[in-house]
JSON list of C-alpha atoms in Angstrom, two decimals:
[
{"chain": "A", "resi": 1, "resn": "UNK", "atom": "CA", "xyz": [16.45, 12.38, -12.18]},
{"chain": "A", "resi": 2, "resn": "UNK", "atom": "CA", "xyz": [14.54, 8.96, -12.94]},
{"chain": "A", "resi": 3, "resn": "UNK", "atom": "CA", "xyz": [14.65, 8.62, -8.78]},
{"chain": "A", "resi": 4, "resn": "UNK", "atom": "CA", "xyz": [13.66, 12.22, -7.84]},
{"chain": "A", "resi": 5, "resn": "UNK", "atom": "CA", "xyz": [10.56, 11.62, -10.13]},
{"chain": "A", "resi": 6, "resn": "UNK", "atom": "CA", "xyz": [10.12, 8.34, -8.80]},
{"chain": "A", "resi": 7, "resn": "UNK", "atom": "CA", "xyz": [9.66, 9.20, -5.23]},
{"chain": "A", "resi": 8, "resn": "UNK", "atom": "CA", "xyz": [7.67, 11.85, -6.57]},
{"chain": "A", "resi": 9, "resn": "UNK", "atom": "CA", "xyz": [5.05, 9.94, -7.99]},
{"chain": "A", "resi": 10, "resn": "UNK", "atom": "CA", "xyz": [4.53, 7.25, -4.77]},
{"chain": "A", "resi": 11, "resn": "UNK", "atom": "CA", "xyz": [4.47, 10.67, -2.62]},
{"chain": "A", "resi": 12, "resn": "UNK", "atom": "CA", "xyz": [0.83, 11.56, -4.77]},
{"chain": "A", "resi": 13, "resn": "UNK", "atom": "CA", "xyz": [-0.22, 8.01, -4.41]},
{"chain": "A", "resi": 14, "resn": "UNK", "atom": "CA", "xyz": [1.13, 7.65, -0.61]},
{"chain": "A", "resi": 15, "resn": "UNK", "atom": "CA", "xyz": [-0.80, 10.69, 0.42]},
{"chain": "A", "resi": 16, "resn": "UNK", "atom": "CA", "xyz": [-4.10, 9.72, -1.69]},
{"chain": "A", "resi": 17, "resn": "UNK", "atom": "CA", "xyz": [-4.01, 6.79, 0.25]},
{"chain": "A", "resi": 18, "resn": "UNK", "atom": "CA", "xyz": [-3.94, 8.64, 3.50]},
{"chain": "A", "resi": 19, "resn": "UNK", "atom": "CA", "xyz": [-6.99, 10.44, 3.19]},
{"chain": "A", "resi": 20, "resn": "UNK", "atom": "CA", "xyz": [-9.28, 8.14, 4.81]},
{"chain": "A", "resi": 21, "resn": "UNK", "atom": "CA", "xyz": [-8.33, 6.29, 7.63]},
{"chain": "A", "resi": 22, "resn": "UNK", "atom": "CA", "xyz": [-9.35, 2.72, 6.53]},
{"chain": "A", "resi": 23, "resn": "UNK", "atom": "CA", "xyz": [-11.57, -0.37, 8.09]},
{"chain": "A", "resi": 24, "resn": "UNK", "atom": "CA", "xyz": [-13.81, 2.29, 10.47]},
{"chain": "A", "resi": 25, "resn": "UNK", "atom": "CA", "xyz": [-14.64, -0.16, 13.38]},
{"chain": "A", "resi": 26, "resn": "UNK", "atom": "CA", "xyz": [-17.15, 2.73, 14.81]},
{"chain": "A", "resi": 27, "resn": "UNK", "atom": "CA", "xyz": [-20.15, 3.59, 14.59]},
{"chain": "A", "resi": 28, "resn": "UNK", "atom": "CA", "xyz": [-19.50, 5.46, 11.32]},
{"chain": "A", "resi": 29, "resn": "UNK", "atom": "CA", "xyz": [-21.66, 5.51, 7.87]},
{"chain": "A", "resi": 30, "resn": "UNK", "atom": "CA", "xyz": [-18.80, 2.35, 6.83]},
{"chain": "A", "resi": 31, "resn": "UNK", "atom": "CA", "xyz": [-18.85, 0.61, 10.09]},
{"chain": "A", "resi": 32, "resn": "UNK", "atom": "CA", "xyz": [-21.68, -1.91, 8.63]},
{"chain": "A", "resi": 33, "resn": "UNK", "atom": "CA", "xyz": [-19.92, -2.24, 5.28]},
{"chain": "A", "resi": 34, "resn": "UNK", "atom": "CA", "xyz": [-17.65, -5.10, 4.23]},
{"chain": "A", "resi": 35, "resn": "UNK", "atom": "CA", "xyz": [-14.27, -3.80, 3.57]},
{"chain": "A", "resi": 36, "resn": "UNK", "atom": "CA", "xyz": [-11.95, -5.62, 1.23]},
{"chain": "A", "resi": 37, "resn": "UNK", "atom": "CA", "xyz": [-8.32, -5.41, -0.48]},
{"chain": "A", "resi": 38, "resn": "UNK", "atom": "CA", "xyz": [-9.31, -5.60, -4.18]},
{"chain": "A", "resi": 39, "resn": "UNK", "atom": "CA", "xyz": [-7.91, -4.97, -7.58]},
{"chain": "A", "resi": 40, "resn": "UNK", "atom": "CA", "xyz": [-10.45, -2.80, -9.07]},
{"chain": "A", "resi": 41, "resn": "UNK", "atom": "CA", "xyz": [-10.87, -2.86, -13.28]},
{"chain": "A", "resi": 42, "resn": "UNK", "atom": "CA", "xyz": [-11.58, -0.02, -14.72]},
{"chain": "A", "resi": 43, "resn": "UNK", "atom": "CA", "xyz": [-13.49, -0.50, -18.29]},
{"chain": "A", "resi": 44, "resn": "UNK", "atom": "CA", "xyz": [-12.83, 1.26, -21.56]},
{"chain": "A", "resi": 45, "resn": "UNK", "atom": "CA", "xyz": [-14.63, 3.95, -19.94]},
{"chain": "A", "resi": 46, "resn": "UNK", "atom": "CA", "xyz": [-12.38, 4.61, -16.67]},
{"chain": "A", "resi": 47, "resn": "UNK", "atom": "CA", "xyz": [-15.01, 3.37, -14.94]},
{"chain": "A", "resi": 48, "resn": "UNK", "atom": "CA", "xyz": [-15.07, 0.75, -12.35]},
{"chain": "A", "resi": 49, "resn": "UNK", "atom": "CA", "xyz": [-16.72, -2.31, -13.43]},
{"chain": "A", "resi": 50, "resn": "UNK", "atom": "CA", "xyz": [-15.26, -5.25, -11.14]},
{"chain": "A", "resi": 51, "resn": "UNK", "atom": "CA", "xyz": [-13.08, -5.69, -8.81]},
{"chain": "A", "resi": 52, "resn": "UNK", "atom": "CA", "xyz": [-11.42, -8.45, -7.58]},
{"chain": "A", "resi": 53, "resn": "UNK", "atom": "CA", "xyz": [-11.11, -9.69, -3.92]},
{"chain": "A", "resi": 54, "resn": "UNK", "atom": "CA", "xyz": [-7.68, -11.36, -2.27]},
{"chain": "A", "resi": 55, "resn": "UNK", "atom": "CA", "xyz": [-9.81, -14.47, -1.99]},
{"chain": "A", "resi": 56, "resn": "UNK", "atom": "CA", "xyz": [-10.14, -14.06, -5.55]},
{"chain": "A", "resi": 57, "resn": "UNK", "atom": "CA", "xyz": [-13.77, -13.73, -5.89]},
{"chain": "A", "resi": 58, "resn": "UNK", "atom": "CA", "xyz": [-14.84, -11.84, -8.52]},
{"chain": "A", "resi": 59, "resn": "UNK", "atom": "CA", "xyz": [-17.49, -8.85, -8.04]},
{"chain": "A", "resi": 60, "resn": "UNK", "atom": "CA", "xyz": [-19.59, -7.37, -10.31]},
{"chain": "A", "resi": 61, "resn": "UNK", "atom": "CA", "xyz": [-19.97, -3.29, -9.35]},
{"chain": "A", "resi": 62, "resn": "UNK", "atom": "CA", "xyz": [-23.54, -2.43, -9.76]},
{"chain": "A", "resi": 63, "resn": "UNK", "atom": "CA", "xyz": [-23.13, 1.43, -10.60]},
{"chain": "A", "resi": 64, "resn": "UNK", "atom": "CA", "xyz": [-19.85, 1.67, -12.59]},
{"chain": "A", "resi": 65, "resn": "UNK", "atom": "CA", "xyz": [-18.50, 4.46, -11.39]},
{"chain": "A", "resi": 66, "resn": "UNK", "atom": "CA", "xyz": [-16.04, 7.28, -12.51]},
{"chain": "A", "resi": 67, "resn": "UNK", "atom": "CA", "xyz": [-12.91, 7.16, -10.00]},
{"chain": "A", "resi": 68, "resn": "UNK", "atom": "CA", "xyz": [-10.70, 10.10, -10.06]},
{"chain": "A", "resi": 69, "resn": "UNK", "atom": "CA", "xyz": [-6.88, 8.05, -10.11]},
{"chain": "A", "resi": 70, "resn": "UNK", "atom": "CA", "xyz": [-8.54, 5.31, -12.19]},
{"chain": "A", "resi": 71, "resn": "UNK", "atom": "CA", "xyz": [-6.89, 7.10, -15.35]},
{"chain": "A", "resi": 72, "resn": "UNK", "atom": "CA", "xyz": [-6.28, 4.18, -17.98]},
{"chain": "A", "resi": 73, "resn": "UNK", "atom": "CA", "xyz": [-9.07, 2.62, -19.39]},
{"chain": "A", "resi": 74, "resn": "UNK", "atom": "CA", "xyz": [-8.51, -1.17, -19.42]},
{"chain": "A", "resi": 75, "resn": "UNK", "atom": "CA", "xyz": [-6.59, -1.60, -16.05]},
{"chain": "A", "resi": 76, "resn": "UNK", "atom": "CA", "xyz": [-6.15, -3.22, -12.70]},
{"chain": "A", "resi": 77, "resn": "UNK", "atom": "CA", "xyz": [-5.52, -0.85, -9.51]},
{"chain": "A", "resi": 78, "resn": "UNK", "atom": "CA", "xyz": [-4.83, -1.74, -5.91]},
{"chain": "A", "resi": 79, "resn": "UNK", "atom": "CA", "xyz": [-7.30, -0.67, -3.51]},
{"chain": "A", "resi": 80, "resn": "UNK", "atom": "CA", "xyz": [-9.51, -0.65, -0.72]},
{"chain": "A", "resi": 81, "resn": "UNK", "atom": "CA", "xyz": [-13.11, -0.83, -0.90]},
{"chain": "A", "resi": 82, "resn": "UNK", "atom": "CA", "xyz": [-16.23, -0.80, 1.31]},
{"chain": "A", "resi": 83, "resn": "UNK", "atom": "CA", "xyz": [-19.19, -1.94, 0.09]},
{"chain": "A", "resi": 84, "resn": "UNK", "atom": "CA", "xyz": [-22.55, -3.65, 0.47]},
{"chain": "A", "resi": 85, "resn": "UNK", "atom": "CA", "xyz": [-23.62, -6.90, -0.92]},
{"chain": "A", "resi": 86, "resn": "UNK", "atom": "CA", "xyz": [-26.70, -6.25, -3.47]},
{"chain": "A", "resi": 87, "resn": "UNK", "atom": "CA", "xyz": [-26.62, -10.35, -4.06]},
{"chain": "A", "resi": 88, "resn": "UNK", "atom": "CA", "xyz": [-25.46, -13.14, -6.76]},
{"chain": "A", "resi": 89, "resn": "UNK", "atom": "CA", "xyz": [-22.03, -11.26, -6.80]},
{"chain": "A", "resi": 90, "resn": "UNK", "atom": "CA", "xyz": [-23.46, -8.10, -6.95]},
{"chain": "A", "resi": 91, "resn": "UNK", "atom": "CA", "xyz": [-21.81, -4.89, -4.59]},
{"chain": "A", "resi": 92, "resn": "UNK", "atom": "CA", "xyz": [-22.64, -1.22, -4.34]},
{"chain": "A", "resi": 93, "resn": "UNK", "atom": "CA", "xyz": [-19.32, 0.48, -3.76]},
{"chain": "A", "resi": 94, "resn": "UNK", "atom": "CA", "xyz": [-19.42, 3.26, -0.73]},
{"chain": "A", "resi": 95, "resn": "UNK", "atom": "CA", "xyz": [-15.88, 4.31, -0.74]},
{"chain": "A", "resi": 96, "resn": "UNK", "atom": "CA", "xyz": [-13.10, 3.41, -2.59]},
{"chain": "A", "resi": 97, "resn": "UNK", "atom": "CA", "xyz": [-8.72, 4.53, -1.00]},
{"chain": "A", "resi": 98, "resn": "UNK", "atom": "CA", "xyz": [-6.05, 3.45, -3.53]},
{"chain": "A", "resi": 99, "resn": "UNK", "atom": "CA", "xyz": [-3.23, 1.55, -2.31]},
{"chain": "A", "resi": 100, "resn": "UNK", "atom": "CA", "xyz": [0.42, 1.88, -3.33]},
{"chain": "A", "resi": 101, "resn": "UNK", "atom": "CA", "xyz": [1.61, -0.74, -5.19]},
{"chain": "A", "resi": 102, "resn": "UNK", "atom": "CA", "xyz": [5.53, -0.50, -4.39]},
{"chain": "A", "resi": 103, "resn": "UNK", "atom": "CA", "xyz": [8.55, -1.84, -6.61]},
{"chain": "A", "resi": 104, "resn": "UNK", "atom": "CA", "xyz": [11.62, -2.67, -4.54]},
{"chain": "A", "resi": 105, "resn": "UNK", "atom": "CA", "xyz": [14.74, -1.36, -5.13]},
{"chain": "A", "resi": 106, "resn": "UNK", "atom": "CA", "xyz": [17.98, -2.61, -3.94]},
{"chain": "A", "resi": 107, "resn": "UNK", "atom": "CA", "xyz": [20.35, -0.58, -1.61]},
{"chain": "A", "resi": 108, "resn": "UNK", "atom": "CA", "xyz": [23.28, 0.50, -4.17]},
{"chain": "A", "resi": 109, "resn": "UNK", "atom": "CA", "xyz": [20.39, 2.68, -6.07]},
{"chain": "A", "resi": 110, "resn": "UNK", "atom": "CA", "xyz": [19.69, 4.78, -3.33]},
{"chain": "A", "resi": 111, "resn": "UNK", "atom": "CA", "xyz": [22.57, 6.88, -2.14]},
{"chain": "A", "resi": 112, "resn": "UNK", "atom": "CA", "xyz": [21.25, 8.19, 1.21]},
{"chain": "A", "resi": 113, "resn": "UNK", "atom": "CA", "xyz": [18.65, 5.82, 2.80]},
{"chain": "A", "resi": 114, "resn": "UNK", "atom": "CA", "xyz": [16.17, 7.27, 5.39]},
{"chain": "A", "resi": 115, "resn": "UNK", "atom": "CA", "xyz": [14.38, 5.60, 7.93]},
{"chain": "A", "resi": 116, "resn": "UNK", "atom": "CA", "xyz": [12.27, 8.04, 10.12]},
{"chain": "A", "resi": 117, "resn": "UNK", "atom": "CA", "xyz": [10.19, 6.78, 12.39]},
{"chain": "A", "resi": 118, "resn": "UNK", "atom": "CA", "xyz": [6.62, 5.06, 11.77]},
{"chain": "A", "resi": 119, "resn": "UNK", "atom": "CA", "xyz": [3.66, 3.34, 13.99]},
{"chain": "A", "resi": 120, "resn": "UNK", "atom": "CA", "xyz": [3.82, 0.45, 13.20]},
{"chain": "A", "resi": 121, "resn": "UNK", "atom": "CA", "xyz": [0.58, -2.06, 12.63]},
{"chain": "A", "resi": 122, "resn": "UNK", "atom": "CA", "xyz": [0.94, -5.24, 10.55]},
{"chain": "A", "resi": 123, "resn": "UNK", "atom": "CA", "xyz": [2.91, -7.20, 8.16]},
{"chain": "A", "resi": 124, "resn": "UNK", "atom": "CA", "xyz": [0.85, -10.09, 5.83]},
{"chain": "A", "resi": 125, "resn": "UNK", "atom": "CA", "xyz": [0.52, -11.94, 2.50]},
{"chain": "A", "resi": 126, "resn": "UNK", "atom": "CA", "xyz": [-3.07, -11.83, 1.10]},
{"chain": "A", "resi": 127, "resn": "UNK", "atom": "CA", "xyz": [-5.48, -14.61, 1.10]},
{"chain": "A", "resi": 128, "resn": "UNK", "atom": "CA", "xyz": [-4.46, -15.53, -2.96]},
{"chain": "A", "resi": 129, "resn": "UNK", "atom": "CA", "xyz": [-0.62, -15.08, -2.20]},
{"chain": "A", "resi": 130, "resn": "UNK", "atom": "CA", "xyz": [-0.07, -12.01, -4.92]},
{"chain": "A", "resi": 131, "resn": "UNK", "atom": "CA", "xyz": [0.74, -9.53, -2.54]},
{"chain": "A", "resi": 132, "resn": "UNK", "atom": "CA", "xyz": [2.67, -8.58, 0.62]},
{"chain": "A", "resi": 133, "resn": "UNK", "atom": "CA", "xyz": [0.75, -6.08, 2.81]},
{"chain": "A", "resi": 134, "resn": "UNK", "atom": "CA", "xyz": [1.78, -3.38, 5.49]},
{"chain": "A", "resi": 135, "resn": "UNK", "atom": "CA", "xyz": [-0.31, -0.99, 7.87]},
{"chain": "A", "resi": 136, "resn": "UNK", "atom": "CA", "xyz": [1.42, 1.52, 9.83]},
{"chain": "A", "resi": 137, "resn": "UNK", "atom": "CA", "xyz": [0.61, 5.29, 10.82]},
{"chain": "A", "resi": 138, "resn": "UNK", "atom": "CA", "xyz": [2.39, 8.39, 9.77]},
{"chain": "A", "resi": 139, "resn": "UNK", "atom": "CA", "xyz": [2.45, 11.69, 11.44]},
{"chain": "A", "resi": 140, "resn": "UNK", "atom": "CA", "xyz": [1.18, 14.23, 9.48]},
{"chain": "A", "resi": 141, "resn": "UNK", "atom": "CA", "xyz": [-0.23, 18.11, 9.61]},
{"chain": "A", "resi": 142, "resn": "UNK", "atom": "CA", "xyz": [-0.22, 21.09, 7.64]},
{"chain": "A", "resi": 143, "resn": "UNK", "atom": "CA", "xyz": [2.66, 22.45, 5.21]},
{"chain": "A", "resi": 144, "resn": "UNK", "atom": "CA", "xyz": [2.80, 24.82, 2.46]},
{"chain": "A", "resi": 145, "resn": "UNK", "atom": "CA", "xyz": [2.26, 23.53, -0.97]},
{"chain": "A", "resi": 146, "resn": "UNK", "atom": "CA", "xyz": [5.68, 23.74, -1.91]},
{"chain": "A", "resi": 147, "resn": "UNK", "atom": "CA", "xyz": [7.22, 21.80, 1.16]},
{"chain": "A", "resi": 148, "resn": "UNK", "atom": "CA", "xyz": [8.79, 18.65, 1.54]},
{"chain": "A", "resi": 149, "resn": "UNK", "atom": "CA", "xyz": [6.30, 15.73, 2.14]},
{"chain": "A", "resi": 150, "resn": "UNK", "atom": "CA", "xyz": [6.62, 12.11, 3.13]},
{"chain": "A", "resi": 151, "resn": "UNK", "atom": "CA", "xyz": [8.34, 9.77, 0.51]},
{"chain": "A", "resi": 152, "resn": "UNK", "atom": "CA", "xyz": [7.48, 6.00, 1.42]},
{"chain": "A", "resi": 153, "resn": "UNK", "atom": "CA", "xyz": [9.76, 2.42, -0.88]},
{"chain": "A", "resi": 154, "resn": "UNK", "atom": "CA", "xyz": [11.34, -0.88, 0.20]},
{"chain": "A", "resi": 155, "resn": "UNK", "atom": "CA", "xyz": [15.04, -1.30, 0.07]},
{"chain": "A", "resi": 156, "resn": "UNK", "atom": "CA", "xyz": [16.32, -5.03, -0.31]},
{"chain": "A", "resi": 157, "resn": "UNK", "atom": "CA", "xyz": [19.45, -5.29, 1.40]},
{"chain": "A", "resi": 158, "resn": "UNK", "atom": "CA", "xyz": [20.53, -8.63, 0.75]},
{"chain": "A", "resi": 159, "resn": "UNK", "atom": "CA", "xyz": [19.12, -12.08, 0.10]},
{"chain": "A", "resi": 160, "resn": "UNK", "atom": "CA", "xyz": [20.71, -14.98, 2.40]},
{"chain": "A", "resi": 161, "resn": "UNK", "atom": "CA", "xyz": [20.50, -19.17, 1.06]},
{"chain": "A", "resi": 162, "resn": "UNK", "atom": "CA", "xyz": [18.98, -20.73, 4.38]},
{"chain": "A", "resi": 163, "resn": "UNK", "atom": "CA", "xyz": [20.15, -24.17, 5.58]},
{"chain": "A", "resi": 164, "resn": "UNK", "atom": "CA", "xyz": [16.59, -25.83, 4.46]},
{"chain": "A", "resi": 165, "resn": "UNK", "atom": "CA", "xyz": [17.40, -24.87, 0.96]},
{"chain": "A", "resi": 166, "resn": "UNK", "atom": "CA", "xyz": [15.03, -21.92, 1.05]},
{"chain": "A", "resi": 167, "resn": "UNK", "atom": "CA", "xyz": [15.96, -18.03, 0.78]},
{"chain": "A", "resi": 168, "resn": "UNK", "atom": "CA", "xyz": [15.09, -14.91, 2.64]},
{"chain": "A", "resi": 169, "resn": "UNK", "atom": "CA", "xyz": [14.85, -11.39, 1.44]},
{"chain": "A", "resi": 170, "resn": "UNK", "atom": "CA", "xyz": [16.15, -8.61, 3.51]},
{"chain": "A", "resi": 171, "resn": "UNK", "atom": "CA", "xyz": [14.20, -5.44, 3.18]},
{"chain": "A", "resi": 172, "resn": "UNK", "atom": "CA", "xyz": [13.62, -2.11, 4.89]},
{"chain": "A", "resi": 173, "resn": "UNK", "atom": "CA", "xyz": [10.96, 0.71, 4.99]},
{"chain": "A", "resi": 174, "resn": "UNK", "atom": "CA", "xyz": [12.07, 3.60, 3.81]},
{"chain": "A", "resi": 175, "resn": "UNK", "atom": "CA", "xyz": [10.69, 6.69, 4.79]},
{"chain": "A", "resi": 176, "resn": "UNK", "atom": "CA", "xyz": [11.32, 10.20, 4.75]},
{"chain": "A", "resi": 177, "resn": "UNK", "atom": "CA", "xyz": [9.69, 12.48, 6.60]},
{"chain": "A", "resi": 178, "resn": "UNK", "atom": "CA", "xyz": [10.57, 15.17, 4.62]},
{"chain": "A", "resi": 179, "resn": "UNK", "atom": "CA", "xyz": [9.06, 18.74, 6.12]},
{"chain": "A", "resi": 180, "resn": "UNK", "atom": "CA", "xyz": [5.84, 17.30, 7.06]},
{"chain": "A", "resi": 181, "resn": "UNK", "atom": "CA", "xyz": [4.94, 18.17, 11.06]},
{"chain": "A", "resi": 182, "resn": "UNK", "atom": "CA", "xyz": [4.17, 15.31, 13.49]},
{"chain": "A", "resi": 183, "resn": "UNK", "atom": "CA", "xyz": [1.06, 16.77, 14.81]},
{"chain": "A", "resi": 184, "resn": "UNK", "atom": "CA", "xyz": [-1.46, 13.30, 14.20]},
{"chain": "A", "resi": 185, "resn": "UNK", "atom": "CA", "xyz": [-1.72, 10.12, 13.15]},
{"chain": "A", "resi": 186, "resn": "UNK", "atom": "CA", "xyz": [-2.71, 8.99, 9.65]},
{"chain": "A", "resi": 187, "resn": "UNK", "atom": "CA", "xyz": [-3.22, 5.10, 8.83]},
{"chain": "A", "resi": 188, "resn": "UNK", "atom": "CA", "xyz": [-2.08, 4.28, 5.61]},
{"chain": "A", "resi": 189, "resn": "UNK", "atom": "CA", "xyz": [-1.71, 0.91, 3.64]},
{"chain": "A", "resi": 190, "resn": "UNK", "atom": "CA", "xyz": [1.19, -0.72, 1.02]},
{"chain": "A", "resi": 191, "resn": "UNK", "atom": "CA", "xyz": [0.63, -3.41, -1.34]},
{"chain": "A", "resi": 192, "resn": "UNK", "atom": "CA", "xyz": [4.17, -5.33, -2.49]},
{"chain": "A", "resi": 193, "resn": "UNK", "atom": "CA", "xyz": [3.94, -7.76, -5.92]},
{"chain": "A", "resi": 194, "resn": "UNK", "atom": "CA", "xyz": [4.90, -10.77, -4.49]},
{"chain": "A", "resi": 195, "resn": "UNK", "atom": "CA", "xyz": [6.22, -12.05, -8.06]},
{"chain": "A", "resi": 196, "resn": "UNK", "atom": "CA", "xyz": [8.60, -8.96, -7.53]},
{"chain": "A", "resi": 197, "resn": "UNK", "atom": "CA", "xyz": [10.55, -10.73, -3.77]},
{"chain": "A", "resi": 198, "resn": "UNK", "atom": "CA", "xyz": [12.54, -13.18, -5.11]},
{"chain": "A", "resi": 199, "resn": "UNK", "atom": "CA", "xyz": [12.87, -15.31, -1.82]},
{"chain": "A", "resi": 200, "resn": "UNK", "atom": "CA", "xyz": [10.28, -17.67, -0.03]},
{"chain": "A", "resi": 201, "resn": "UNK", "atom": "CA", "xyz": [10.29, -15.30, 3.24]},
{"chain": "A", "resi": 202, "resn": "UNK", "atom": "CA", "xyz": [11.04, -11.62, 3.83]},
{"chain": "A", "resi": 203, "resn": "UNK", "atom": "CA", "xyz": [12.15, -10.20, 6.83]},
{"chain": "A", "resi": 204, "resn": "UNK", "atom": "CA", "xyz": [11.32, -6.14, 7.30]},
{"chain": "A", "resi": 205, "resn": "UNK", "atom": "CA", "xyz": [12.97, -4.01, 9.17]},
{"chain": "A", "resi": 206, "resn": "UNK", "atom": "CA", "xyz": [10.89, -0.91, 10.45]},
{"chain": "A", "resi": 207, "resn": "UNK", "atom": "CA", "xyz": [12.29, 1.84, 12.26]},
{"chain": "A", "resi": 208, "resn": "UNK", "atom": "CA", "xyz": [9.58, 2.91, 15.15]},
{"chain": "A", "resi": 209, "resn": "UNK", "atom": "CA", "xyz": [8.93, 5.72, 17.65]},
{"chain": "A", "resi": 210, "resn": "UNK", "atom": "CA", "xyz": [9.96, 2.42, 20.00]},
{"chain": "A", "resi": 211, "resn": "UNK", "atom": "CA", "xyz": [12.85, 1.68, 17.88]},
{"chain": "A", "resi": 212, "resn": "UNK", "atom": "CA", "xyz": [13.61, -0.66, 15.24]},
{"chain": "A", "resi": 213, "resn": "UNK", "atom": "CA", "xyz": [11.40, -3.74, 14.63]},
{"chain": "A", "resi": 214, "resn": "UNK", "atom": "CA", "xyz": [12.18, -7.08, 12.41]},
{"chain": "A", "resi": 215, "resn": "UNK", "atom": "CA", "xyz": [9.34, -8.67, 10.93]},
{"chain": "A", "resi": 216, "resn": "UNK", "atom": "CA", "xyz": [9.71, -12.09, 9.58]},
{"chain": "A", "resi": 217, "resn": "UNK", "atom": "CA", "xyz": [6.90, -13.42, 6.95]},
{"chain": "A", "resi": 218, "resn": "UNK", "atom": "CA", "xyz": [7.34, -16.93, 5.37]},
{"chain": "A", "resi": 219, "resn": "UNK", "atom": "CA", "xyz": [5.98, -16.36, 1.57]},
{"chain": "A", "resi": 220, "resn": "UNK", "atom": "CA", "xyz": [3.46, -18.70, -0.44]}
]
């Protein structure tokens, strides 16, 4: 039961992230903004305040604003933001996505482990080291409201002692595709603790519409 409402609650946050398909490189109301990983505060108020960048500049928000899944007052949440430079460490926020911030749960808690296929984009550690990143796509489309939708974690399979004295975390994407229809393409983003990977490099294994990939990322 703790699982099922587990996976539950990254499915809301995994498909609240999907909504907007992030860093618009077009010629789109965001495609002059500066777009930035962030932890975002959110003030006594639920209102965003500052956030903080993964260069670890902090940013004053000019116009507090109420956000939606900003729902405890005094907190830090992972996001994405666009927004314009007023000056002196000033921003006006345009648009806000959260992004999941994942645990990691080790193969002998999850009985049946699914893989289905993703689009892969990138693998990478922020700027201030605190988190490991992925981009990839997931096919989506329309379902009733009381269908199966996608379910997104990271499985550690094992962590191997290297030669140098240094260790390396085994992982996988897990993903379920659930009863969601593979009609498009939505871009979605992860955020991984990295004071959760208990190893000085991780390598990911994604299955692909190409097949499986291994992604190796030496840690800070």
């Amino acid at each position: 039961m703790v699982y099922k409402i587990w996976m539950y609650a990254i499915l809301l946050l995994l498909l609240a992230s999907c909504e907007s398909d992030s860093y618009d490189k077009g010629e789109g109301e965001l495609s002059l903004a500066t777009a930035e990983f962030v932890e975002a505060h959110a003030n006594g108020n639920k209102q965003m305040d500052y956030v903080i960048t993964d260069n670890d500049e902090r940013l004053t928000v000019s116009s507090q604003p109420s956000v939606k899944w900003m729902t405890t007052p005094d907190s830090l949440y992972r996001a994405l933001l666009y927004y314009n430079n007023v000056g002196e460490g000033i921003i006006e926020p345009l648009s806000i996505t959260q992004v999941p911030t994942l645990s990691i749960y080790s193969d002998w808690m999850i009985q049946d482990i699914k893989t289905d296929p993703v689009t892969f984009e990138s693998i990478w550690q922020s700027a201030n080291g605190k988190y490991l990143n992925m981009a990839f796509y997931l096919k989506i489309g329309e379902v009733s409201k009381d269908a199966e939708l996608h379910t997104i974690s990271i499985i550690q399979d094992t962590i191997i002692q290297n030669a140098d004295g240094t260790a390396t975390s085994f992982m996988c994407l897990y993903h379920d595709q659930g009863d969601m229809p593979e009609h498009y393409s939505s871009k979605c983003y992860i955020s991984i603790p990295r004071d959760s990977i208990k190893a000085d490099s991780v390598c990911m294994g994604i299955n692909t519409y190409k097949g499986v990939l291994y992604k190796k990322v030496a840690l800070r």
